[in-house]
Coordinates of C-alpha atoms in Angstrom, one line a residue:
Chain A
M164 CA 0.0 0.0 0.0
E165 CA 1.2 3.4 -0.9
L166 CA -0.2 6.9 -0.4
K167 CA 1.5 9.5 -2.5
T168 CA 1.0 13.2 -2.9
H169 CA 2.3 14.9 -6.0
H170 CA 3.0 18.7 -5.7
L171 CA 0.0 19.1 -3.4
S172 CA -0.8 22.7 -2.7
K173 CA -3.8 24.6 -1.2
F174 CA -4.2 28.4 -1.4
Y175 CA -7.0 30.0 0.6
T176 CA -5.7 33.4 -0.4
K177 CA -3.5 34.4 -3.4
E178 CA -0.6 35.6 -1.2
K179 CA -0.1 32.6 1.1
A180 CA -0.3 28.9 0.6
A181 CA -1.8 26.9 3.5
V182 CA -0.1 23.8 2.0
A183 CA 2.8 24.4 -0.4
D184 CA 4.1 21.8 -2.9
V185 CA 4.0 18.8 -0.6
N186 CA 5.4 15.6 -2.1
L187 CA 5.1 12.6 0.2
V188 CA 5.3 8.8 -0.1
L189 CA 3.7 7.0 2.8
Q190 CA 3.5 3.2 3.4
E191 CA 2.2 1.0 6.2
G192 CA 3.2 2.4 9.6
I193 CA 2.7 5.4 11.7
H194 CA 3.5 8.7 10.2
A195 CA 3.4 11.6 12.6
L196 CA 2.6 15.0 11.2
L197 CA 4.1 17.4 13.6
G198 CA 3.7 21.2 13.5
A199 CA 2.6 24.2 15.4
N200 CA -1.0 25.5 15.2
G201 CA -1.7 26.9 11.7
S202 CA 1.1 25.1 10.0
G203 CA -1.2 23.4 7.5
K204 CA -1.6 20.0 9.1
T205 CA -5.4 19.9 9.0
T206 CA -5.6 21.3 5.5
L207 CA -3.2 18.6 4.3
M208 CA -5.2 15.9 6.1
R209 CA -8.4 17.1 4.5
M210 CA -6.9 16.9 1.1
L211 CA -5.6 13.4 1.9
C212 CA -9.2 12.4 2.8
G213 CA -10.5 13.9 -0.4
I214 CA -12.9 16.3 1.3
L215 CA -10.9 19.4 0.3
K216 CA -10.0 20.0 -3.3
P217 CA -6.3 20.8 -3.7
S218 CA -5.5 24.0 -5.6
E219 CA -2.7 22.1 -7.3
G220 CA -1.4 18.6 -7.4
I221 CA -3.0 15.2 -6.8
V222 CA -3.2 12.4 -4.2
T223 CA -2.8 8.8 -5.3
F224 CA -3.5 5.7 -3.3
N225 CA -1.9 2.5 -4.8
A226 CA -1.1 4.6 -7.9
K227 CA -4.7 5.6 -8.5
N228 CA -5.9 9.2 -8.2
I229 CA -8.2 9.2 -5.1
M230 CA -10.6 11.6 -6.7
E231 CA -11.1 9.4 -9.7
N232 CA -11.5 6.4 -7.5
Y233 CA -13.2 8.1 -4.6
E234 CA -16.0 5.6 -3.9
E235 CA -13.5 2.7 -3.5
Y236 CA -11.0 4.9 -1.6
I237 CA -13.5 6.1 0.9
L238 CA -14.5 2.6 1.9
H239 CA -11.0 2.0 3.2
L240 CA -10.5 5.3 4.9
G241 CA -10.9 6.0 8.6
Y242 CA -11.0 9.6 9.5
L243 CA -11.2 11.5 12.8
P244 CA -11.4 15.3 12.2
Q245 CA -10.1 17.8 14.7
N246 CA -13.0 18.8 17.1
A247 CA -15.3 16.2 15.6
G248 CA -19.0 16.7 16.4
F249 CA -21.4 14.0 17.4
Y250 CA -25.2 13.4 17.4
M251 CA -25.6 14.1 21.1
N252 CA -29.0 12.5 21.3
F253 CA -27.6 9.1 20.3
T254 CA -26.1 6.6 22.8
V255 CA -22.6 5.4 22.2
I256 CA -23.7 2.2 20.7
E257 CA -26.4 3.8 18.5
F258 CA -23.9 6.3 17.2
L259 CA -21.4 3.6 16.3
Q260 CA -24.2 1.5 14.6
Y261 CA -25.3 4.5 12.7
I262 CA -21.7 5.2 11.4
A263 CA -21.3 1.5 10.6
V264 CA -24.3 1.7 8.3
L265 CA -23.0 4.9 6.7
K266 CA -19.7 3.1 6.2
C267 CA -21.5 0.3 4.2
L268 CA -20.5 -2.3 6.8
E269 CA -22.2 -5.7 7.0
A270 CA -24.5 -5.9 10.0
D271 CA -22.9 -8.9 11.7
Y272 CA -19.4 -7.6 11.2
A273 CA -20.4 -4.2 12.5
K274 CA -21.8 -5.7 15.6
R275 CA -18.7 -7.7 16.3
K276 CA -16.4 -4.8 15.5
I277 CA -18.4 -2.4 17.8
D278 CA -18.1 -4.8 20.7
E279 CA -14.4 -5.2 20.0
L280 CA -13.8 -1.5 19.9
L281 CA -15.9 -0.7 22.9
E282 CA -13.7 -3.2 24.8
L283 CA -10.5 -1.9 23.4
L284 CA -11.3 1.8 24.0
H285 CA -12.7 1.1 27.5
L286 CA -16.2 2.3 26.5
K287 CA -18.1 -0.8 27.4
E288 CA -19.6 0.7 30.6
Q289 CA -20.6 3.9 28.7
S290 CA -22.1 2.1 25.7
K291 CA -25.7 2.8 26.7
K292 CA -25.1 6.4 27.8
K293 CA -26.2 9.3 25.6
L294 CA -23.2 11.1 24.0
R295 CA -24.2 14.3 25.7
Q296 CA -23.5 12.7 29.1
L297 CA -19.9 11.8 28.2
S298 CA -16.8 13.7 29.1
G299 CA -14.5 15.2 26.4
G300 CA -12.0 12.3 26.6
M301 CA -14.8 9.7 26.3
L302 CA -16.2 11.5 23.3
Q303 CA -12.7 11.5 21.7
R304 CA -12.6 7.8 22.2
V305 CA -15.9 7.4 20.6
G306 CA -14.5 9.4 17.7
I307 CA -11.5 7.1 17.5
A308 CA -13.8 4.0 17.6
Q309 CA -15.9 5.3 14.6
S310 CA -12.7 5.8 12.6
L311 CA -11.7 2.2 13.2
L312 CA -15.0 0.6 12.4
N313 CA -14.2 -0.3 8.8
H314 CA -10.7 -1.7 9.6
P315 CA -9.3 1.0 7.4
K316 CA -6.3 0.7 5.2
L317 CA -5.6 4.4 5.7
L318 CA -6.3 5.9 9.0
I319 CA -6.1 9.7 9.3
L320 CA -6.4 11.1 12.8
D321 CA -6.3 14.8 13.4
E322 CA -5.0 15.4 17.0
P323 CA -6.5 12.2 18.3
S324 CA -5.0 12.6 21.8
S325 CA -6.5 16.0 22.6
G326 CA -8.7 15.6 25.7
L327 CA -7.4 12.2 26.6
D328 CA -5.8 11.6 30.0
P329 CA -2.3 10.1 30.3
K330 CA -3.7 6.5 30.7
E331 CA -5.9 6.9 27.7
R332 CA -3.0 8.3 25.7
I333 CA -0.9 5.3 26.4
A334 CA -3.8 3.0 25.5
L335 CA -4.2 4.9 22.2
R336 CA -0.5 4.6 21.4
Q337 CA -0.7 0.8 22.0
L338 CA -3.7 0.6 19.8
L339 CA -2.1 2.6 17.0
S340 CA 1.1 0.5 17.2
R341 CA -0.9 -2.6 16.7
L342 CA -2.8 -1.2 13.8
A343 CA 0.3 0.1 12.0
K344 CA 1.2 -3.4 10.8
D345 CA -1.2 -3.3 8.0
T346 CA -2.5 0.2 8.0
I347 CA -1.1 3.6 6.9
V348 CA -1.7 5.7 10.0
I349 CA -1.3 9.4 9.6
L350 CA -1.6 11.3 12.8
S351 CA -1.3 15.0 13.4
T352 CA -0.3 16.3 16.7
H353 CA 1.5 19.0 18.5
I354 CA 1.9 16.8 21.5
V355 CA 5.4 15.5 20.9
S356 CA 5.4 12.8 23.6
D357 CA 2.5 11.1 21.9
I358 CA 4.6 10.0 18.9
E359 CA 8.1 9.7 20.3
N360 CA 7.9 6.0 20.9
I361 CA 5.4 4.9 18.2
A362 CA 6.0 6.9 15.0
D363 CA 7.9 5.2 12.2
D364 CA 8.6 8.5 10.7
I365 CA 8.1 12.2 11.4
L366 CA 6.9 14.8 9.0
L367 CA 7.7 18.2 10.3
M368 CA 5.4 20.9 8.9
K369 CA 5.9 24.6 9.1
E370 CA 4.0 27.3 7.3
G371 CA 2.6 24.8 4.8
H372 CA 5.9 23.2 3.9
I373 CA 7.1 19.8 4.9
L374 CA 10.5 20.5 6.4
F375 CA 11.5 16.9 6.5
Q376 CA 10.3 13.3 6.6
K377 CA 12.6 11.2 8.7
T378 CA 12.6 8.3 11.1
V379 CA 12.6 9.2 14.8
T380 CA 16.2 7.8 15.2
D381 CA 17.5 9.9 12.3
T382 CA 15.7 13.0 13.5
L383 CA 17.3 12.6 17.0
Q384 CA 20.7 11.7 15.5
E385 CA 20.7 15.1 13.8
L386 CA 20.5 16.9 17.1
K387 CA 23.1 14.8 18.9
G388 CA 25.7 17.0 20.6
H389 CA 23.5 20.1 20.5
V390 CA 21.4 19.5 23.6
Y391 CA 22.9 20.4 27.0
E392 CA 22.0 20.6 30.7
L393 CA 23.4 23.4 32.6
L394 CA 23.1 24.1 36.3
T395 CA 23.4 27.8 37.1
A396 CA 22.6 30.2 39.9
E397 CA 19.3 32.1 39.9
N398 CA 20.9 35.4 38.9
E399 CA 22.2 33.9 35.6
R400 CA 18.8 33.1 34.3
E401 CA 18.4 36.2 32.1
I402 CA 21.8 35.7 30.4
I403 CA 21.1 32.1 29.7
E404 CA 17.7 32.8 28.2
K405 CA 19.2 35.5 26.0
N406 CA 22.0 33.3 24.6
Y407 CA 20.4 29.9 24.2
T408 CA 17.2 28.3 23.2
V409 CA 15.8 27.0 26.5
V410 CA 13.9 23.8 26.2
N411 CA 13.2 23.5 29.9
C412 CA 14.2 25.0 33.2
K413 CA 13.7 23.4 36.6
R414 CA 14.4 24.9 40.0
V415 CA 16.5 22.6 42.1
S416 CA 18.1 23.1 45.5
E417 CA 21.5 24.1 44.0
G418 CA 20.0 26.7 41.6
I419 CA 18.3 26.3 38.2
L420 CA 18.8 23.3 35.9
F421 CA 18.4 24.4 32.3
R422 CA 18.0 22.2 29.3
L423 CA 19.4 24.1 26.3
L424 CA 19.8 23.9 22.6
S425 CA 23.0 25.3 21.2
D426 CA 25.3 24.9 18.2
D427 CA 28.2 26.5 20.0
M428 CA 28.1 25.9 23.7
K429 CA 30.9 27.7 25.5
D430 CA 29.9 27.2 29.1
K431 CA 32.2 24.6 30.6
R432 CA 29.7 23.6 33.3
S433 CA 27.3 22.2 30.7
I434 CA 26.9 18.5 30.0
V435 CA 25.8 17.0 26.7
V436 CA 22.6 15.0 27.0
E437 CA 20.6 12.8 24.7
P438 CA 18.2 14.7 22.5
T439 CA 14.4 14.0 22.6
L440 CA 11.7 15.0 20.1
D441 CA 10.9 17.9 22.3
D442 CA 14.3 19.3 21.6
V443 CA 13.9 18.7 17.8
Y444 CA 10.5 20.4 17.9
L445 CA 11.8 23.4 19.7
S446 CA 14.9 23.7 17.5
Y447 CA 12.4 24.3 14.6
F448 CA 9.7 26.1 16.4
H449 CA 11.3 28.0 19.3
E450 CA 9.6 31.2 18.3
E451 CA 6.3 29.5 18.8
A452 CA 7.3 27.7 22.0
E453 CA 4.4 29.0 24.0
Y454 CA 2.0 27.0 21.9
V455 CA 3.8 23.7 22.3
E456 CA 2.5 21.1 24.6
T457 CA 5.4 18.9 25.6
N458 CA 6.0 16.7 28.5
L459 CA 8.9 18.9 29.6
L460 CA 7.4 22.3 29.7
Chain B
M284 CA 10.7 -43.5 -3.9
R285 CA 12.7 -41.2 -6.1
I286 CA 11.1 -38.0 -7.2
H287 CA 12.5 -36.2 -10.3
W288 CA 13.3 -32.5 -9.8
K289 CA 10.8 -31.6 -12.5
E290 CA 8.0 -33.4 -10.6
L291 CA 9.2 -31.6 -7.4
R292 CA 8.9 -28.3 -9.2
Q293 CA 5.4 -29.3 -10.3
Y294 CA 4.5 -30.1 -6.7
D295 CA 6.0 -26.8 -5.7
E296 CA 4.0 -24.8 -8.2
K297 CA 0.8 -26.7 -7.3
A298 CA 1.4 -26.0 -3.6
M299 CA 2.2 -22.4 -4.4
E300 CA -1.0 -22.0 -6.4
K301 CA -3.0 -23.6 -3.6
T302 CA -1.4 -21.2 -1.1
I303 CA -2.1 -18.2 -3.3
A304 CA -5.7 -19.3 -3.7
Q305 CA -6.0 -19.7 0.1
C306 CA -4.5 -16.3 0.7
Q307 CA -6.9 -14.8 -1.9
T308 CA -9.9 -16.4 -0.1
L309 CA -8.6 -15.1 3.2
M310 CA -8.2 -11.6 1.8
K311 CA -11.6 -11.8 0.2
H312 CA -13.0 -12.9 3.5
K313 CA -11.1 -10.2 5.3
E314 CA -12.6 -7.5 3.1
N315 CA -16.0 -9.1 2.8
W316 CA -17.4 -6.9 5.5
F317 CA -18.6 -4.3 3.0
V318 CA -22.1 -4.5 1.6
S319 CA -23.1 -2.9 -1.6
K320 CA -24.1 0.7 -1.5
K321 CA -27.7 -0.3 -2.3
T322 CA -27.9 -2.6 0.7
A323 CA -26.2 0.0 2.9
Y324 CA -28.6 2.7 1.8
R325 CA -31.5 0.3 2.5
Q326 CA -30.1 -0.3 6.0
F327 CA -29.6 3.4 6.5
A328 CA -33.2 4.2 5.4
K329 CA -34.5 1.6 7.8
L330 CA -32.5 3.1 10.6
E331 CA -33.6 6.6 9.9
I332 CA -37.2 5.8 9.3
K333 CA -37.3 3.9 12.6
R334 CA -36.0 7.1 14.2
I335 CA -38.5 9.5 12.7
S336 CA -41.4 7.2 12.4
V337 CA -42.7 8.0 15.9
V338 CA -43.2 11.7 15.1
Y339 CA -44.5 11.1 11.6
G340 CA -46.8 8.5 13.1
F341 CA -48.2 11.1 15.5
F342 CA -48.8 13.4 12.5
L343 CA -50.7 10.6 10.7
L344 CA -52.8 10.0 13.9
C345 CA -53.7 13.7 14.0
L346 CA -54.6 13.5 10.3
L347 CA -56.9 10.5 11.1
Y348 CA -58.5 12.4 13.9
F349 CA -59.2 15.4 11.6
L350 CA -60.6 13.2 8.9
L351 CA -62.8 10.9 11.1
F352 CA -63.9 13.1 13.9
S353 CA -63.7 16.7 12.9
E354 CA -67.0 17.9 11.5
Q355 CA -65.7 20.9 9.7
M356 CA -62.3 21.2 8.1
K357 CA -61.2 24.7 9.0
I358 CA -58.4 26.3 7.1
G359 CA -56.8 27.1 10.5
I360 CA -56.6 23.5 11.5
V361 CA -55.1 22.4 8.2
L362 CA -52.6 25.2 8.2
L363 CA -51.6 24.4 11.8
Y364 CA -51.1 20.8 10.8
Y365 CA -48.9 21.8 7.8
L366 CA -47.0 24.3 9.9
L367 CA -46.1 21.6 12.4
L368 CA -45.2 19.1 9.7
G369 CA -43.0 21.6 8.0
S370 CA -41.3 22.5 11.3
Y371 CA -40.4 18.9 12.0
F372 CA -38.9 18.6 8.5
L373 CA -36.9 21.8 9.3
Y374 CA -35.8 20.3 12.6
Q375 CA -34.6 17.2 10.8
L376 CA -32.5 19.3 8.5
Y377 CA -31.0 21.2 11.4
E378 CA -30.4 18.2 13.7
F379 CA -27.6 17.1 11.4
K380 CA -26.5 20.4 10.3
N381 CA -25.6 22.0 13.6
N382 CA -23.3 19.5 15.3
D383 CA -20.0 19.7 13.5
M384 CA -20.5 16.3 12.0
E385 CA -20.3 17.7 8.5
E386 CA -16.5 17.0 8.1
L387 CA -16.8 13.5 9.3
M388 CA -19.9 12.8 7.2
Q389 CA -18.1 14.0 4.1
A390 CA -15.6 11.2 4.5
L391 CA -18.2 8.5 4.6
P392 CA -19.6 6.5 1.7
I393 CA -23.2 7.4 2.5
H394 CA -23.3 11.0 3.3
E395 CA -25.4 14.1 3.9
G396 CA -26.7 14.3 0.4
K397 CA -28.2 10.8 0.7
R398 CA -29.7 11.6 4.0
F399 CA -31.2 14.8 2.7
I400 CA -32.8 12.9 -0.2
L401 CA -34.3 10.4 2.3
H402 CA -35.8 13.1 4.5
M403 CA -37.1 14.9 1.4
C404 CA -38.8 11.7 0.2
T405 CA -40.3 10.9 3.7
F406 CA -41.5 14.5 4.0
L407 CA -43.1 14.5 0.5
I408 CA -44.7 11.1 1.1
I409 CA -46.2 12.2 4.4
H410 CA -47.4 15.4 2.8
L411 CA -48.8 13.5 -0.2
I412 CA -50.7 11.1 2.1
S413 CA -52.1 14.1 4.0
F414 CA -53.0 16.0 0.9
L415 CA -54.7 13.0 -0.7
S416 CA -56.6 12.0 2.5
F417 CA -57.9 15.5 3.0
S418 CA -58.9 15.8 -0.6
I419 CA -60.6 12.4 -0.8
V420 CA -62.5 13.1 2.4
G421 CA -63.5 16.5 1.0
Y422 CA -64.7 14.8 -2.2
L423 CA -66.6 12.1 -0.3
R424 CA -68.3 14.7 1.9
M425 CA -69.1 16.7 -1.3
D426 CA -67.3 19.6 0.3
I427 CA -65.5 21.4 -2.6
S428 CA -64.2 24.1 -0.2
M429 CA -62.0 21.4 1.3
L430 CA -60.1 21.0 -1.9
E431 CA -59.6 24.7 -2.0
I432 CA -58.4 24.6 1.6
M433 CA -55.9 21.9 0.7
Q434 CA -54.5 23.8 -2.2
L435 CA -54.3 27.0 -0.1
A436 CA -52.5 25.1 2.7
L437 CA -50.0 23.7 0.3
I438 CA -49.0 27.2 -1.0
P439 CA -47.5 28.6 2.3
L440 CA -45.9 25.2 3.2
F441 CA -44.0 24.9 -0.1
L442 CA -43.2 28.6 -0.5
A443 CA -41.9 29.0 3.1
H444 CA -39.9 25.8 2.7
G445 CA -38.6 26.8 -0.7
C446 CA -37.4 30.1 0.8
M447 CA -35.8 28.4 3.8
L448 CA -33.9 25.9 1.6
F449 CA -32.5 28.8 -0.5
F450 CA -31.1 30.4 2.7
L451 CA -30.5 27.4 4.9
N452 CA -26.7 27.6 4.8
R453 CA -26.7 31.2 5.9
I454 CA -29.0 30.6 8.9
K455 CA -26.8 29.0 11.5
R456 CA -29.2 28.5 14.4
L457 CA -32.3 26.3 14.6
Y458 CA -34.1 28.8 16.7
T459 CA -33.6 31.5 14.0
A460 CA -34.6 29.1 11.3
F461 CA -37.8 28.2 13.2
I462 CA -38.8 31.8 13.7
S463 CA -38.0 32.7 10.0
Y464 CA -40.0 29.7 8.9
I465 CA -43.1 30.5 11.0
I466 CA -43.1 34.1 9.9
L467 CA -42.8 33.1 6.3
F468 CA -45.5 30.5 6.6
L469 CA -47.9 32.9 8.3
F470 CA -47.0 35.6 5.8
F471 CA -47.7 33.4 2.8
S472 CA -50.9 32.0 4.4
N473 CA -52.2 35.4 5.0
F474 CA -51.2 36.6 1.6
F475 CA -53.4 34.1 -0.1
H476 CA -56.1 33.6 2.4
P477 CA -57.2 36.0 5.3
I478 CA -56.2 34.1 8.4
L479 CA -55.6 37.2 10.5
I480 CA -58.6 39.4 11.5
N481 CA -59.1 42.5 9.2
S482 CA -56.2 41.4 7.0
S483 CA -56.4 41.9 3.2
A484 CA -55.5 38.9 1.1
L485 CA -55.5 37.9 -2.5
Q486 CA -58.8 36.2 -3.0
L487 CA -57.9 33.7 -5.8
G488 CA -60.3 31.7 -7.8
W489 CA -60.1 27.9 -8.1
I490 CA -57.9 27.9 -11.2
Q491 CA -55.6 30.6 -9.9
T492 CA -55.1 28.8 -6.6
L493 CA -54.2 25.6 -8.5
I494 CA -51.7 27.5 -10.6
V495 CA -50.1 29.2 -7.6
S496 CA -49.9 25.9 -5.7
L497 CA -48.3 24.2 -8.6
F498 CA -45.8 27.1 -8.9
S499 CA -45.0 26.9 -5.2
T500 CA -44.4 23.1 -5.5
V501 CA -42.0 23.6 -8.4
L502 CA -40.2 26.4 -6.4
F503 CA -39.8 24.0 -3.5
L504 CA -38.5 21.2 -5.6
I505 CA -36.0 23.6 -7.3
A506 CA -34.8 24.9 -3.9
A507 CA -34.5 21.3 -2.7
Y508 CA -32.5 20.2 -5.8
R509 CA -30.2 23.2 -5.4
Y510 CA -29.6 22.5 -1.7
G511 CA -29.0 18.8 -2.4
L512 CA -26.6 19.6 -5.2
K513 CA -24.7 21.9 -2.8
L514 CA -24.4 19.1 -0.3
Q515 CA -23.3 16.7 -3.0
R516 CA -20.6 19.2 -4.2
R517 CA -19.3 19.8 -0.7
I518 CA -18.9 16.1 -0.2
H519 CA -16.1 16.0 -2.8
Y520 CA -14.7 19.4 -2.6
G521 CA -14.9 20.3 1.0
A522 CA -17.0 23.1 2.7

């Protein structure tokens, strides 16, 4: 299976492209689309789903243009939009049955699959509750369940972990890892920790451009030797913040422990540490750091 | 027993073919969970009709009551019946419009366009049943005025709904839509028949009423087709 984009672009205004000339080749596995808010992730995902017409370029799935083969393509697509809405008067089970019908699923299969997903996503107890009675995290899990109903070949999840608590996030990661064997999973997020251990490759997106598509190991390798920890006194804080990109700072009994990014570290007190994806993210997006949700900040 | 290498190759190929066939069966079985679109649409129609049948059933009961027990068919009663019928149809359109499900629905094989067609058909069938029942009873009771009432009641229903469908995408809230619909319905009702005290209305003859009611039906169908087409287009090209 192969999903390809050929010079994919989307212009909402003449001056600025929301997505600019994106060329991707994606195969089975988890592909994490990482970028700050407004970087074009959702627009790209909508175009991959075929619900937004590209201004330029095409998307092909197994060498067929998805728009020419849309009826077939959509059968094998699982999609969870960002801030997905629900029919709040439905119960969980009614909603999933409804979506199963809309996905052209055979009744027996749908019944089995719904049971399986309710179990997997820990929704069994809530299955007879109305959707309006559920919390945000539970609704998000219902959204994930509906995207998996048709055992999709291509699963597109736009910020699936938003609203989930840490335990649910871990469960989601495990579920995605399991699915990735025979599914192309594209998941967008700005929560770095969600993808660090499960993504096969990372697609870093900024201002509509894909900056790179690399494996996690390669991505981290690139930053090796550029991440430091430095223990300083309280009064040095301003100088440090001025001279380096600060990933994290933590007050400890001896002073302040900084985690820094630098190409040219001169301070002898610093020690080189292993880079994480948070560091990579911040090395590209340090000017937008206040919008980043990491496990360090 | 000695086996020649050629035979072995033959066995190998046979085994391979068998394995491939088994794999293909497995694959077929694995993807056999999809039903044809026709079947899916039938399942969907069943599910939707089950959901709305209680309310439409209530409408039909009201209709039966009017036909069997009401001595006089007053224009006010018929108009009220159609006003409520139209309001429920509007509610159906908004129930699915106002819950951010649009994006998700666009990525499903059976989508908003199909649901709209289903609801249109149900609404038209219920309307047709009502219209024919009222007309037949009017004919049996030898009450020609009832036929006029039916035609008159049809005009505001279709004209108001036609206008609503033209502007449905611009009206975001159900509450606003309801108020607009009721105002339009009352306006058109009063325009063609004086339902408000001391109001002036067009007093149309039988033929003129028929022409206007046909015109309003055509307008409604055009508006519905246009709205359906918009939904259909949005499915492939995004909102």
